[in-house]
mmCIF file of C-alpha atoms in Angstrom:
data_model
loop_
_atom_site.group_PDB
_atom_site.id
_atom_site.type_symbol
_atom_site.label_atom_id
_atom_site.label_comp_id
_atom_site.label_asym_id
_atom_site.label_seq_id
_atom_site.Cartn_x
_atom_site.Cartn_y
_atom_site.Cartn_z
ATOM 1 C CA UNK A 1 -26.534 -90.002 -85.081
ATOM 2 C CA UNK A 2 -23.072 -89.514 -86.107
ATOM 3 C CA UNK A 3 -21.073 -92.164 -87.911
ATOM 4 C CA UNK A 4 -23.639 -94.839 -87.457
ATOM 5 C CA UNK A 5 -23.187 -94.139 -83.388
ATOM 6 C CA UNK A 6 -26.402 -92.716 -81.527
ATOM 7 C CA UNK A 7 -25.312 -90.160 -78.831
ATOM 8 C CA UNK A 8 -27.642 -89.636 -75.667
ATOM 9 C CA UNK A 9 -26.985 -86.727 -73.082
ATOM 10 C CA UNK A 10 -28.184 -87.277 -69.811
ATOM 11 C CA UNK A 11 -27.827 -85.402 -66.729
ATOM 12 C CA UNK A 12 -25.699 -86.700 -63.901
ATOM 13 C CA UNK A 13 -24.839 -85.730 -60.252
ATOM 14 C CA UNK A 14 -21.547 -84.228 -60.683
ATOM 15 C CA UNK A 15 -18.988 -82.657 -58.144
ATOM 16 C CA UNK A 16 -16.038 -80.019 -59.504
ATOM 17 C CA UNK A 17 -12.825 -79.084 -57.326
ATOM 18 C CA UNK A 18 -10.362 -76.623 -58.955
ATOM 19 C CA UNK A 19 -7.771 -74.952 -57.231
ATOM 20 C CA UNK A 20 -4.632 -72.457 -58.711
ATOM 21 C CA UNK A 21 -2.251 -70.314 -57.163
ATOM 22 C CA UNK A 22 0.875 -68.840 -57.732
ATOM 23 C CA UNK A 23 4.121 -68.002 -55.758
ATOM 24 C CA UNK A 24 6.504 -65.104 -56.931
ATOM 25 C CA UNK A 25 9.696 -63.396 -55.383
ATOM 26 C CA UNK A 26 12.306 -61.006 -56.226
ATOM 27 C CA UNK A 27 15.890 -62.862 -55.809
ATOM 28 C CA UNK A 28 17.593 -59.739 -55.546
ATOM 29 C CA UNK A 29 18.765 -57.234 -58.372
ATOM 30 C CA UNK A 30 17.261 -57.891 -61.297
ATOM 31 C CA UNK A 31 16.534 -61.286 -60.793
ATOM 32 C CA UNK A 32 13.269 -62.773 -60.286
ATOM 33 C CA UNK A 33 10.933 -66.326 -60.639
ATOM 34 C CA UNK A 34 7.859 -67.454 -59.635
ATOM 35 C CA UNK A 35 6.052 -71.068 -59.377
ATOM 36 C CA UNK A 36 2.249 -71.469 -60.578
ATOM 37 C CA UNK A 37 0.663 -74.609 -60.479
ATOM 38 C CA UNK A 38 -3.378 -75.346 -61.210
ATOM 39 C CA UNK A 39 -5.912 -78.721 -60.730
ATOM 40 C CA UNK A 40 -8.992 -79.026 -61.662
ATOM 41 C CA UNK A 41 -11.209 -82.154 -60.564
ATOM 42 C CA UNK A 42 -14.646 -83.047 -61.549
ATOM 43 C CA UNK A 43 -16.324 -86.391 -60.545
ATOM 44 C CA UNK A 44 -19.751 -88.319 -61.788
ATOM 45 C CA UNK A 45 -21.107 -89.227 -58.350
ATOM 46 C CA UNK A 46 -23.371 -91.597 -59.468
ATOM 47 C CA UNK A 47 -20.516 -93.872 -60.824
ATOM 48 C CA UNK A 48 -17.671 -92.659 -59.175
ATOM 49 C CA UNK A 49 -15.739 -92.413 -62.616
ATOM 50 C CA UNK A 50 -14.383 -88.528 -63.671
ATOM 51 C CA UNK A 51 -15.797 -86.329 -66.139
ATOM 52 C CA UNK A 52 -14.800 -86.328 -69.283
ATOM 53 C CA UNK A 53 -11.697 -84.029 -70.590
ATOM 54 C CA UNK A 54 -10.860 -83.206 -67.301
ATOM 55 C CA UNK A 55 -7.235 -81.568 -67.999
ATOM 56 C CA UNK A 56 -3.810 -82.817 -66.241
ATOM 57 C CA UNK A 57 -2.439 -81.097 -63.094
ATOM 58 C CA UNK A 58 0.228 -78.397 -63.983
ATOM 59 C CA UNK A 59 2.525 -76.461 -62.736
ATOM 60 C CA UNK A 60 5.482 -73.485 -64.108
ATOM 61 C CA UNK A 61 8.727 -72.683 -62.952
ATOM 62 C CA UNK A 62 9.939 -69.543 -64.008
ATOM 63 C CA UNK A 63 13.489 -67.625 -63.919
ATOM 64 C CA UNK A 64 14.336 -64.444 -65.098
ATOM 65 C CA UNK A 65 15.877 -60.672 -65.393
ATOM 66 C CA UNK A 66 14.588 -57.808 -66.042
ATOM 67 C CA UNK A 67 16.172 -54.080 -66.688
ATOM 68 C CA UNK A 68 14.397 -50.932 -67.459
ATOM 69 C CA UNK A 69 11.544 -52.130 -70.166
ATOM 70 C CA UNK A 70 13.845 -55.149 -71.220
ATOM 71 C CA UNK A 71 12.703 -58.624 -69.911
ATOM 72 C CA UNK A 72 14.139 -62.226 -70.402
ATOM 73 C CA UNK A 73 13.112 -65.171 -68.688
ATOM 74 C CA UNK A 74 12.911 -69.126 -69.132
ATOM 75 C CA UNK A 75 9.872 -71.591 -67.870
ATOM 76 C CA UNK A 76 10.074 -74.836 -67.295
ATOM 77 C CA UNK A 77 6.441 -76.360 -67.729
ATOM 78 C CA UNK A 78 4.981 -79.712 -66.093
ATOM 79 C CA UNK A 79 2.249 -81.985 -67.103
ATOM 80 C CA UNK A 80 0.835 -83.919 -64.853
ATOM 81 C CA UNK A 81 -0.395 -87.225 -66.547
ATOM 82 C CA UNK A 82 -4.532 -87.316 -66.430
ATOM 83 C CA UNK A 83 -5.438 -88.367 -62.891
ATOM 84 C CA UNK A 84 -9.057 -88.185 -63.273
ATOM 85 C CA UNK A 85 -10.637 -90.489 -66.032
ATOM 86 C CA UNK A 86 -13.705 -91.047 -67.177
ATOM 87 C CA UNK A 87 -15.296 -94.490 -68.274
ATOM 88 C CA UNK A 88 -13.534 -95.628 -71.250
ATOM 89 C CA UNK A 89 -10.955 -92.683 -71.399
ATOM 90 C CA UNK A 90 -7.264 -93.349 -71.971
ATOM 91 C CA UNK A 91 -5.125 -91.720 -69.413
ATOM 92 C CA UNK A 92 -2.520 -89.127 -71.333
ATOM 93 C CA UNK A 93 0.933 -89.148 -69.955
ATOM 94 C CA UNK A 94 2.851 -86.364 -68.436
ATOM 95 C CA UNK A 95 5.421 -83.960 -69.636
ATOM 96 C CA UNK A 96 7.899 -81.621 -69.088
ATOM 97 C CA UNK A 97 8.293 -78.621 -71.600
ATOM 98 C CA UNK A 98 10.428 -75.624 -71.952
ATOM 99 C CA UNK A 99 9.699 -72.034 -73.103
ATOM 100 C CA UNK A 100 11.720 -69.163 -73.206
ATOM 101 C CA UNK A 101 11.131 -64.897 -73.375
ATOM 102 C CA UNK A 102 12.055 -61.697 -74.109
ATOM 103 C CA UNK A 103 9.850 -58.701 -74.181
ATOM 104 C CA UNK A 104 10.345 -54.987 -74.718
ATOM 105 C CA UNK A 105 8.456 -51.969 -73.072
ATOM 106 C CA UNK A 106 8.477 -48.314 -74.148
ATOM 107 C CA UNK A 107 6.312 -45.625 -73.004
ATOM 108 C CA UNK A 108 3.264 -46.240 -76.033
ATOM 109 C CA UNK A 109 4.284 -49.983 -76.739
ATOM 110 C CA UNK A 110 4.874 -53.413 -75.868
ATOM 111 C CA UNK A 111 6.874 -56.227 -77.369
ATOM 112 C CA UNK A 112 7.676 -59.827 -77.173
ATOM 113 C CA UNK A 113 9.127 -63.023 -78.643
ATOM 114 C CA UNK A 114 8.738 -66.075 -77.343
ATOM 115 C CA UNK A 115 9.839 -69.716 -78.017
ATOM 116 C CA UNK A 116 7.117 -72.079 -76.698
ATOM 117 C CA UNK A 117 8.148 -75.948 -76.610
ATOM 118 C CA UNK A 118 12.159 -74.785 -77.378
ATOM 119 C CA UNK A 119 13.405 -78.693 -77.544
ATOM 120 C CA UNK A 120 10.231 -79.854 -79.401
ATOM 121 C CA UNK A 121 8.981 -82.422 -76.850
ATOM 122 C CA UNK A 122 6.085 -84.523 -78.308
ATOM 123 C CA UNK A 123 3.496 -84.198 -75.893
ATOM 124 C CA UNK A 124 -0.476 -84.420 -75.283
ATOM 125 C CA UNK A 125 -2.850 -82.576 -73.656
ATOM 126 C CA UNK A 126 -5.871 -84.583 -71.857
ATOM 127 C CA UNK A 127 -8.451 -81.663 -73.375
ATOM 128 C CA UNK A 128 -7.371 -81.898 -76.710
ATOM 129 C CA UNK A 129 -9.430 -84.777 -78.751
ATOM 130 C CA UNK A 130 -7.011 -84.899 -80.960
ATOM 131 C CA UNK A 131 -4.504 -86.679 -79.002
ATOM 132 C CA UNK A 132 -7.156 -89.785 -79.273
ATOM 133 C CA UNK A 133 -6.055 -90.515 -83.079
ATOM 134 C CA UNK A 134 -2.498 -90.008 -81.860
ATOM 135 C CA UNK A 135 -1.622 -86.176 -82.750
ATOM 136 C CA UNK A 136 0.583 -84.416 -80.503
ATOM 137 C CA UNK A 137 0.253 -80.924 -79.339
ATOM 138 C CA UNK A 138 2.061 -78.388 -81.970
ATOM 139 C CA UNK A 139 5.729 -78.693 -81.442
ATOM 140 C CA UNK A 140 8.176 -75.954 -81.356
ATOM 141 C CA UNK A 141 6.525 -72.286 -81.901
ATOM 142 C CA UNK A 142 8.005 -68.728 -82.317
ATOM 143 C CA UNK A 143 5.180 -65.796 -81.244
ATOM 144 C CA UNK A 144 5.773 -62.316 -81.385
ATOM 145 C CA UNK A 145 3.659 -60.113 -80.007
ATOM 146 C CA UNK A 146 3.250 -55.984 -80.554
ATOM 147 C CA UNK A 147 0.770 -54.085 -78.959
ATOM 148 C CA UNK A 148 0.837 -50.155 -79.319
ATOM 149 C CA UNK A 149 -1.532 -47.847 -77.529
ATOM 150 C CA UNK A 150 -3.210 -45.652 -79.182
ATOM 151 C CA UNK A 151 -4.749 -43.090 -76.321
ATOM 152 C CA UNK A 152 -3.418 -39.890 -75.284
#
């Protein structure tokens, strides 16, 4: 029991679809982007209803340029909002998002900085239970990134 609640698990027929894929292309020079996109479905069969914390449809955009070991580039990110539901489950509502890159390579090393959520959109993710008391996903974040190898 948990806050006065009794949980019981039972087993259900279930069915799961999930597909992903991802599209990328040289633009000529230095220039390149790419488009990604991902579902992921599952259905109780018994009641017709979805499984819980099924996550949104998304899909990336991305531009960018690249030189030598120098790389720049810019997403653009879209939430789809929650298509599958389970009983009782609020839907969550879609969203677009904005990142941006930069990473540097040399021969023993890797480096990168990157600015996820750049315009600090509020926004919720379907998998997160959070977002049923009303939190939004973190907003703006800076990550950087080193990794050095080691080997001969």
């Amino acid at each position: 029991a948990h806050a006065g609640q009794t949980m019981a698990f039972e087993q259900a027929p279930a069915f799961r679809f999930g597909a992903d894929g991802m599209i990328r292309s040289d633009l000529g020079g230095e220039v390149f982007a790419s488009i990604q996109g991902a579902i992921i479905a599952a259905w109780r069969l018994d009641e017709g209803t979805g499984l819980p914390l099924t996550p949104q449809p998304n899909s990336t955009a991305t531009l960018g340029w690249r030189r030598g070991g120098i790389q720049i580039s810019v997403d653009g990110e879209f939430r789809a909002p929650s298509l599958v539901l389970a009983r009782n489950e609020l839907a969550t509502p879609g969203t677009v998002l904005a990142h941006a890159q930069a990473s540097w390579e040399g021969k023993k090393w890797q480096g990168r900085l990157r600015i996820r959520n750049m315009f600090n959109t509020q926004c919720y993710n379907h998998i997160n239970p959070y977002r049923l008391l009303g939190l939004a996903e973190q907003g703006r974040t800076l990550e950087f990134s080193f990794i050095q190898n080691f080997s001969r």
